[in-house]
GROMACS .gro file of C-alpha atoms in nm:
model
  268
    1MET     CA    1  -0.767  -1.286   0.417
    2GLU     CA    2  -0.390  -1.295   0.360
    3TYR     CA    3  -0.375  -1.098   0.036
    4LEU     CA    4  -0.003  -1.135  -0.020
    5LYS     CA    5  -0.029  -1.515  -0.017
    6LEU     CA    6  -0.328  -1.497  -0.252
    7LEU     CA    7  -0.145  -1.267  -0.493
    8ARG     CA    8   0.161  -1.488  -0.496
    9GLU     CA    9  -0.053  -1.791  -0.582
   10LYS     CA   10  -0.227  -1.596  -0.859
   11GLY     CA   11   0.109  -1.484  -0.996
   12ILE     CA   12   0.246  -1.837  -1.004
   13GLU     CA   13  -0.064  -1.957  -1.190
   14LYS     CA   14  -0.044  -1.669  -1.438
   15SER     CA   15   0.330  -1.719  -1.495
   16ARG     CA   16   0.271  -2.049  -1.675
   17ASP     CA   17   0.205  -1.850  -1.993
   18TYR     CA   18   0.545  -1.676  -1.972
   19PRO     CA   19   0.906  -1.800  -2.015
   20ASP     CA   20   1.082  -1.914  -1.699
   21GLU     CA   21   1.366  -1.667  -1.748
   22SER     CA   22   1.121  -1.381  -1.688
   23PHE     CA   23   1.113  -1.477  -1.321
   24LEU     CA   24   1.484  -1.502  -1.239
   25ILE     CA   25   1.596  -1.257  -0.971
   26ARG     CA   26   1.873  -1.047  -1.122
   27GLY     CA   27   1.931  -0.780  -0.859
   28LEU     CA   28   1.841  -0.628  -0.525
   29TRP     CA   29   1.876  -0.273  -0.394
   30ARG     CA   30   1.823  -0.137  -0.043
   31THR     CA   31   1.793   0.241  -0.004
   32ASP     CA   32   1.785   0.445   0.315
   33LEU     CA   33   1.558   0.738   0.240
   34LEU     CA   34   1.525   1.087   0.387
   35PHE     CA   35   1.306   1.309   0.170
   36GLN     CA   36   1.101   1.627   0.210
   37PRO     CA   37   0.894   1.691  -0.108
   38ASN     CA   38   0.841   2.058  -0.025
   39PRO     CA   39   0.879   2.290   0.278
   40VAL     CA   40   0.524   2.226   0.407
   41GLU     CA   41   0.548   1.845   0.386
   42ARG     CA   42   0.694   1.626   0.661
   43THR     CA   43   1.030   1.457   0.614
   44PHE     CA   44   0.985   1.095   0.510
   45LYS     CA   45   1.227   0.853   0.672
   46TYR     CA   46   1.206   0.503   0.525
   47VAL     CA   47   1.396   0.212   0.382
   48TYR     CA   48   1.280   0.067   0.054
   49LEU     CA   49   1.382  -0.256  -0.111
   50LEU     CA   50   1.388  -0.324  -0.486
   51VAL     CA   51   1.395  -0.670  -0.641
   52GLN     CA   52   1.454  -0.697  -1.015
   53THR     CA   53   1.335  -0.969  -1.254
   54VAL     CA   54   1.240  -0.823  -1.595
   55GLY     CA   55   1.124  -0.518  -1.402
   56GLU     CA   56   1.150  -0.384  -1.050
   57GLY     CA   57   0.933  -0.477  -0.756
   58ALA     CA   58   0.938  -0.242  -0.459
   59CYS     CA   59   0.852  -0.244  -0.091
   60TYR     CA   60   0.889   0.022   0.174
   61CYS     CA   61   0.999  -0.174   0.478
   62SER     CA   62   0.866  -0.161   0.831
   63THR     CA   63   1.149  -0.393   0.936
   64ILE     CA   64   1.503  -0.323   0.822
   65PRO     CA   65   1.666  -0.612   0.638
   66VAL     CA   66   2.039  -0.633   0.586
   67LEU     CA   67   2.082  -0.655   0.210
   68GLU     CA   68   2.356  -0.918   0.238
   69GLU     CA   69   2.093  -1.155   0.375
   70GLY     CA   70   1.929  -1.140   0.034
   71TYR     CA   71   2.223  -1.299  -0.145
   72TYR     CA   72   2.040  -1.631  -0.142
   73LEU     CA   73   1.776  -1.476  -0.371
   74LEU     CA   74   2.010  -1.385  -0.657
   75GLY     CA   75   1.973  -1.614  -0.956
   76GLN     CA   76   1.672  -1.787  -0.802
   77ASP     CA   77   1.329  -1.825  -0.961
   78CYS     CA   78   1.112  -1.573  -0.772
   79ARG     CA   79   0.821  -1.817  -0.775
   80GLU     CA   80   1.011  -2.076  -0.572
   81VAL     CA   81   1.207  -1.895  -0.301
   82GLU     CA   82   1.135  -1.888   0.071
   83PHE     CA   83   1.155  -1.552   0.248
   84LYS     CA   84   1.330  -1.436   0.563
   85TYR     CA   85   1.152  -1.099   0.566
   86ARG     CA   86   0.806  -0.989   0.455
   87CYS     CA   87   0.951  -0.696   0.261
   88PHE     CA   88   1.155  -0.941   0.052
   89GLU     CA   89   0.836  -1.131  -0.022
   90VAL     CA   90   0.635  -0.820  -0.113
   91SER     CA   91   0.901  -0.681  -0.347
   92THR     CA   92   0.961  -1.024  -0.503
   93VAL     CA   93   0.590  -1.086  -0.570
   94ASP     CA   94   0.573  -0.733  -0.713
   95ALA     CA   95   0.871  -0.813  -0.937
   96MET     CA   96   0.698  -1.134  -1.050
   97PHE     CA   97   0.398  -0.930  -1.168
   98SER     CA   98   0.626  -0.690  -1.357
   99ALA     CA   99   0.653  -0.959  -1.625
  100PHE     CA  100   0.281  -0.966  -1.699
  101ASP     CA  101   0.093  -0.766  -1.961
  102LYS     CA  102  -0.133  -0.502  -1.807
  103THR     CA  103  -0.423  -0.285  -1.927
  104PRO     CA  104  -0.445   0.037  -1.722
  105ASP     CA  105  -0.743   0.269  -1.761
  106ASP     CA  106  -0.513   0.572  -1.772
  107THR     CA  107  -0.140   0.633  -1.799
  108PHE     CA  108   0.035   0.956  -1.700
  109THR     CA  109   0.398   1.057  -1.733
  110MET     CA  110   0.577   1.364  -1.609
  111SER     CA  111   0.932   1.490  -1.636
  112GLY     CA  112   1.055   1.746  -1.390
  113SER     CA  113   1.176   1.801  -1.038
  114SER     CA  114   1.067   1.591  -0.743
  115ALA     CA  115   0.883   1.891  -0.596
  116GLU     CA  116   0.681   1.937  -0.914
  117LYS     CA  117   0.604   1.567  -0.939
  118ALA     CA  118   0.494   1.546  -0.574
  119LEU     CA  119   0.207   1.784  -0.651
  120TRP     CA  120   0.132   1.613  -0.983
  121ARG     CA  121   0.103   1.272  -0.816
  122SER     CA  122  -0.119   1.407  -0.540
  123ARG     CA  123  -0.355   1.564  -0.792
  124ILE     CA  124  -0.396   1.232  -0.974
  125ILE     CA  125  -0.488   1.061  -0.646
  126VAL     CA  126  -0.729   1.335  -0.536
  127ASP     CA  127  -0.894   1.334  -0.880
  128GLU     CA  128  -0.967   0.964  -0.830
  129VAL     CA  129  -1.138   1.043  -0.499
  130ALA     CA  130  -1.350   1.310  -0.669
  131ARG     CA  131  -1.441   1.071  -0.950
  132LEU     CA  132  -1.562   0.807  -0.704
  133LEU     CA  133  -1.777   1.057  -0.516
  134GLY     CA  134  -1.952   1.156  -0.837
  135SER     CA  135  -2.125   1.469  -0.957
  136ASP     CA  136  -2.323   1.549  -0.642
  137GLY     CA  137  -2.035   1.756  -0.507
  138LEU     CA  138  -1.759   1.700  -0.255
  139GLN     CA  139  -1.875   1.939   0.016
  140GLY     CA  140  -1.942   1.747   0.333
  141LYS     CA  141  -1.807   1.416   0.205
  142SER     CA  142  -1.560   1.245   0.435
  143VAL     CA  143  -1.225   1.086   0.351
  144VAL     CA  144  -0.946   0.931   0.555
  145ASN     CA  145  -0.586   0.921   0.436
  146VAL     CA  146  -0.424   0.604   0.571
  147GLY     CA  147  -0.050   0.676   0.568
  148VAL     CA  148  -0.061   1.054   0.566
  149ILE     CA  149   0.070   1.256   0.271
  150GLY     CA  150   0.048   1.627   0.345
  151ASN     CA  151  -0.016   1.732  -0.015
  152ILE     CA  152  -0.303   1.483  -0.048
  153VAL     CA  153  -0.460   1.596   0.280
  154ARG     CA  154  -0.441   1.963   0.180
  155MET     CA  155  -0.584   1.905  -0.168
  156LEU     CA  156  -0.874   1.703  -0.028
  157SER     CA  157  -0.945   1.976   0.228
  158ASP     CA  158  -0.926   2.246  -0.041
  159ARG     CA  159  -1.202   2.064  -0.232
  160GLY     CA  160  -1.434   2.094   0.066
  161MET     CA  161  -1.415   1.743   0.206
  162GLU     CA  162  -1.407   1.645   0.573
  163VAL     CA  163  -1.059   1.493   0.601
  164TYR     CA  164  -0.891   1.271   0.861
  165GLY     CA  165  -0.556   1.095   0.869
  166THR     CA  166  -0.414   0.787   1.038
  167ASP     CA  167  -0.044   0.711   1.063
  168GLU     CA  168   0.216   0.529   1.271
  169ASP     CA  169   0.460   0.823   1.280
  170PRO     CA  170   0.470   0.950   1.643
  171ILE     CA  171   0.554   1.299   1.518
  172LEU     CA  172   0.217   1.316   1.340
  173VAL     CA  173  -0.011   1.119   1.571
  174GLY     CA  174  -0.220   1.348   1.789
  175ALA     CA  175  -0.131   1.654   1.583
  176GLU     CA  176  -0.326   1.845   1.318
  177LEU     CA  177  -0.214   1.910   0.962
  178ASP     CA  178  -0.378   2.230   0.837
  179GLY     CA  179  -0.668   2.158   1.071
  180VAL     CA  180  -0.691   1.789   0.977
  181PRO     CA  181  -0.667   1.558   1.282
  182ILE     CA  182  -0.410   1.278   1.259
  183TYR     CA  183  -0.488   0.966   1.461
  184GLY     CA  184  -0.280   0.660   1.538
  185GLU     CA  185  -0.293   0.349   1.322
  186ASP     CA  186  -0.505   0.182   1.592
  187ARG     CA  187  -0.798   0.395   1.471
  188THR     CA  188  -0.761   0.312   1.101
  189ILE     CA  189  -1.047   0.060   1.086
  190GLU     CA  190  -1.281   0.293   1.276
  191MET     CA  191  -1.206   0.579   1.035
  192VAL     CA  192  -1.237   0.359   0.725
  193GLU     CA  193  -1.583   0.251   0.841
  194ARG     CA  194  -1.678   0.610   0.918
  195CYS     CA  195  -1.571   0.778   0.592
  196ASP     CA  196  -1.706   0.781   0.237
  197VAL     CA  197  -1.359   0.715   0.090
  198ALA     CA  198  -1.032   0.577   0.227
  199VAL     CA  199  -0.709   0.679   0.050
  200MET     CA  200  -0.442   0.424   0.138
  201THR     CA  201  -0.074   0.379   0.078
  202GLY     CA  202   0.038   0.055  -0.085
  203MET     CA  203   0.234  -0.015   0.233
  204ILE     CA  204  -0.079  -0.180   0.377
  205ILE     CA  205   0.030  -0.497   0.193
  206SER     CA  206   0.368  -0.492   0.371
  207THR     CA  207   0.216  -0.418   0.713
  208ASP     CA  208  -0.038  -0.699   0.660
  209THR     CA  209  -0.333  -0.468   0.728
  210MET     CA  210  -0.491  -0.483   0.383
  211GLY     CA  211  -0.729  -0.765   0.475
  212GLU     CA  212  -0.893  -0.592   0.770
  213ILE     CA  213  -0.917  -0.261   0.581
  214MET     CA  214  -1.085  -0.430   0.284
  215GLU     CA  215  -1.329  -0.607   0.515
  216ALA     CA  216  -1.412  -0.283   0.697
  217ALA     CA  217  -1.479  -0.108   0.365
  218ARG     CA  218  -1.710  -0.388   0.252
  219ARG     CA  219  -1.911  -0.365   0.574
  220THR     CA  220  -1.986   0.005   0.529
  221GLY     CA  221  -1.960   0.062   0.154
  222THR     CA  222  -1.652   0.282   0.186
  223LYS     CA  223  -1.478   0.345  -0.145
  224LEU     CA  224  -1.108   0.257  -0.160
  225VAL     CA  225  -0.826   0.436  -0.340
  226MET     CA  226  -0.474   0.293  -0.319
  227PHE     CA  227  -0.158   0.477  -0.423
  228CYS     CA  228   0.129   0.236  -0.464
  229GLU     CA  229   0.503   0.258  -0.491
  230THR     CA  230   0.509  -0.055  -0.278
  231GLY     CA  231   0.344  -0.315  -0.500
  232ALA     CA  232   0.285  -0.095  -0.805
  233ASN     CA  233   0.277  -0.400  -1.035
  234LEU     CA  234  -0.003  -0.546  -0.824
  235CYS     CA  235  -0.250  -0.263  -0.880
  236GLU     CA  236  -0.452  -0.434  -1.152
  237GLU     CA  237  -0.501  -0.728  -0.915
  238TYR     CA  238  -0.603  -0.498  -0.629
  239VAL     CA  239  -0.890  -0.368  -0.840
  240LYS     CA  240  -1.002  -0.723  -0.917
  241LEU     CA  241  -1.000  -0.790  -0.543
  242GLY     CA  242  -1.230  -0.496  -0.470
  243VAL     CA  243  -1.026  -0.174  -0.456
  244ASP     CA  244  -1.217   0.096  -0.646
  245SER     CA  245  -0.913   0.278  -0.784
  246ALA     CA  246  -0.544   0.184  -0.769
  247VAL     CA  247  -0.272   0.432  -0.865
  248ALA     CA  248   0.051   0.256  -0.962
  249GLU     CA  249   0.373   0.456  -0.947
  250PHE     CA  250   0.666   0.270  -1.094
  251PHE     CA  251   1.035   0.303  -1.014
  252PRO     CA  252   1.201   0.553  -1.048
  253PHE     CA  253   0.953   0.719  -0.811
  254TYR     CA  254   0.847   1.083  -0.807
  255ILE     CA  255   1.112   1.152  -0.539
  256PHE     CA  256   1.374   1.141  -0.816
  257GLY     CA  257   1.416   1.397  -1.091
  258GLY     CA  258   1.348   1.290  -1.448
  259THR     CA  259   1.046   1.103  -1.584
  260THR     CA  260   0.796   0.913  -1.369
  261ARG     CA  261   0.511   0.694  -1.496
  262ILE     CA  262   0.180   0.644  -1.320
  263ASP     CA  263  -0.087   0.394  -1.428
  264VAL     CA  264  -0.442   0.411  -1.293
  265TYR     CA  265  -0.666   0.104  -1.265
  266ARG     CA  266  -1.037   0.137  -1.191
  267LYS     CA  267  -1.303  -0.111  -1.092
  268SER     CA  268  -1.554  -0.159  -1.374
   0.00000   0.00000   0.00000
């Protein structure tokens, strides 16, 4: 299933109850990112794109758009534009959903340094894994982190779980992170089917791998936790589509100092 197309169609249908001006594209930002949350974490090297309507939609990009090529989007209705790049489409659909009322199950805010917030965010995500696995204990349970975050991997390991990672970063693939094996993205589906829980970055919507991951989880009953800077405004919809817990982190992200907001949505 092409989830991005489905979400766009759902957003257009939902938008009929909102004023048209809520969906005008007012701005775009492209940021080249180098960031190391703490000395034991890898250095993240990405580009992210922001599209603004009434709020910001975000996408970490696997392809690198030239921002000037987005000029044609400015002033347009985000429900009607055609897209040259998938990351433009993801961030624009995300911005569309920023206009809609939402009902998270939990909301967290934290003010502080990026290093402090990196740990705070990871704890929220790991707590969702523990909640899904229930009161029988975490020892011996298995979890794969799709799109490896070192703090998440370490916290899961510290709680006694059997942890694996999959990633496309050649620096990580084939290595171990505190004893946790990191495999290539070509083994993601295998590991999702094998584990009790899969913890996934929101970038799976931009890499167009969400459909096959969701299908793999349905086949084996694997629980799904998503943590999303990419597509944060879509998290409530992800839960409706079958994700067990979706952690939405809105711009400005934890990588910046100041206050960050995280909403958590859970399947009923």
